[in-house]
Amino acid sequence: MANLTEISWKEFSSLSLEGKRPYLMQSAEDPMPYHTLFAQQFDRALLDRLCALSNRIRFINKSKEGALYLKNVLAHKRAMLYFSQPSSRTFLSHLAACQILGITTGSVRDAATASEFKGESREDSIRTFSSYFDMIIMRSPEQGLAEKMSWELSNSSRPIPILNAGSGKDQHPTQALLDIYTLVRSFEEKGGLDGRVVTFCGDLLRGRTVRSLSYLLTNFKDVKQIFVAPKELQVSDDVKSFLDAKGVKYELSDDLKAASSVSDAVYMTRIQDEWDTNKGESAKIDTSRFKFGAEELALLGKDAVIMHPLPRRDEIATCCDHDPRAMYWRQMRNGMWIRAALIAATFGHERTIMECGY
Ligand code: ASP
């Protein structure tokens, strides 16, 4: 089994994602992630296992006895939530996931309150956290930081797992997991997710959730992806090349109405203007045709779903909120369960929970 202690940072960082994958898993026999950094770490078998574990945890948690059992599973572990970029849902849902499993947590949400403010490097801060905690759940505006820290920690005297909760414009693997879990649940009694059409709309260039979900969807058979965006914010070449290499069908479009009428899922995203190189440049783009409202809702199939990683601005009109096809509220709750499943599995407790008597 490949191990991060056997490879230099220089060699590791120059590998393709496919090449990096084996270094991040628990063992060759069990390819469950140790460090969770990007969506390409998950294949269909792993996704199926994590969805099953999420269902199991949510079922066990329904009774007081079951909830107390779960609270004992990782009661001896501590996790650090290190979020140096704004977050509400991702922070709270990881926190709630830790609470379900009995994990004690600590957090830093603002680098200004940490020693980084005194000039400490992020690398040193994270090393410090590893002295007190057993896992780091981190969000950073810096694209490769979680990866670098995984290598650093694996090569330190206290190797602990890192879970990427959003890295720059690049990836948001646990959001993609909850999106897949939501899609799987939405279609489980309607023939499944294979063969479906999924439309992404909005800022597809800078939306990390789009990149991660687009990759994860390639694990399902014959799922077609439609990318609807103004040309300035259309999906990037790395995603298109990945889909080409996988032989996945996709289409670029600027017509949300047409896409809505043929889609099983419409995944809306907000304009990610915090990444503007020149302040205000996103505001100059005409995004008026990339909003989901009453007209798009009327065109959507009766079994289709509307999704959004949230936060929302005006990309989905509030008139859609009470429609049974609006999945964005349920997505949030699903996130808590699948994050609990991922954390439990990272600590090697998948079988314990799957096979417990509850
Ligand atoms: N919450 C998601 C993220 O962290 C989506 C967004 O911010 O628009 O990427």
GROMACS .gro file of C-alpha atoms in nm, residues 174-187 193 197-202 209-210 213 217 256 263-270 292 297 300 303-312 315-317 320-321 323-332 334-335:
model
   64
  174THR     CA    1  -1.790   1.645   0.150
  175GLN     CA    2  -2.044   1.878  -0.018
  176ALA     CA    3  -2.028   1.652  -0.323
  177LEU     CA    4  -2.085   1.349  -0.100
  178LEU     CA    5  -2.397   1.504   0.048
  179ASP     CA    6  -2.515   1.603  -0.299
  180ILE     CA    7  -2.473   1.245  -0.419
  181TYR     CA    8  -2.648   1.115  -0.108
  182THR     CA    9  -2.937   1.354  -0.176
  183LEU     CA   10  -2.959   1.245  -0.540
  184VAL     CA   11  -2.941   0.877  -0.448
  185ARG     CA   12  -3.219   0.921  -0.191
  186SER     CA   13  -3.431   1.128  -0.428
  187PHE     CA   14  -3.428   0.858  -0.695
  193LEU     CA   15  -2.951   0.776  -1.031
  197VAL     CA   16  -2.966   1.415  -1.659
  198VAL     CA   17  -2.811   1.663  -1.413
  199THR     CA   18  -2.793   2.035  -1.496
  200PHE     CA   19  -2.549   2.270  -1.321
  201CYS     CA   20  -2.629   2.641  -1.345
  202GLY     CA   21  -2.461   2.963  -1.230
  209THR     CA   22  -1.903   2.225  -0.534
  210VAL     CA   23  -1.972   2.197  -0.907
  213LEU     CA   24  -2.000   1.688  -0.782
  217LEU     CA   25  -2.133   1.184  -1.088
  256LEU     CA   26  -3.183   2.724  -1.830
  263SER     CA   27  -3.333   1.744  -1.644
  264ASP     CA   28  -3.385   1.513  -1.350
  265ALA     CA   29  -3.189   1.746  -1.124
  266VAL     CA   30  -3.108   2.115  -1.152
  267TYR     CA   31  -2.815   2.222  -0.933
  268MET     CA   32  -2.816   2.601  -0.893
  269THR     CA   33  -2.514   2.796  -0.764
  270ARG     CA   34  -2.447   3.155  -0.663
  292PHE     CA   35  -3.456   2.944  -1.137
  297LEU     CA   36  -4.040   2.522  -1.212
  300LEU     CA   37  -3.943   2.075  -1.457
  303ASP     CA   38  -3.998   1.361  -1.026
  304ALA     CA   39  -3.710   1.603  -1.082
  305VAL     CA   40  -3.531   1.786  -0.799
  306ILE     CA   41  -3.389   2.134  -0.747
  307MET     CA   42  -3.063   2.154  -0.552
  308HIS     CA   43  -2.831   2.426  -0.424
  309PRO     CA   44  -2.520   2.400  -0.203
  310LEU     CA   45  -2.633   2.726  -0.033
  311PRO     CA   46  -2.597   3.008   0.057
  312ARG     CA   47  -2.851   3.133  -0.195
  315GLU     CA   48  -3.067   3.225  -0.807
  316ILE     CA   49  -3.372   3.034  -0.682
  317ALA     CA   50  -3.691   3.234  -0.632
  320CYS     CA   51  -3.998   2.739  -0.524
  321ASP     CA   52  -3.920   2.677  -0.158
  323ASP     CA   53  -4.243   2.278  -0.385
  324PRO     CA   54  -4.181   1.908  -0.304
  325ARG     CA   55  -3.907   1.909  -0.568
  326ALA     CA   56  -3.702   2.166  -0.374
  327MET     CA   57  -3.426   1.955  -0.212
  328TYR     CA   58  -3.195   2.226  -0.082
  329TRP     CA   59  -3.321   2.211   0.276
  330ARG     CA   60  -3.294   1.834   0.284
  331GLN     CA   61  -2.945   1.854   0.134
  332MET     CA   62  -2.830   2.031   0.453
  334ASN     CA   63  -2.823   1.486   0.456
  335GLY     CA   64  -2.485   1.658   0.492
   0.00000   0.00000   0.00000
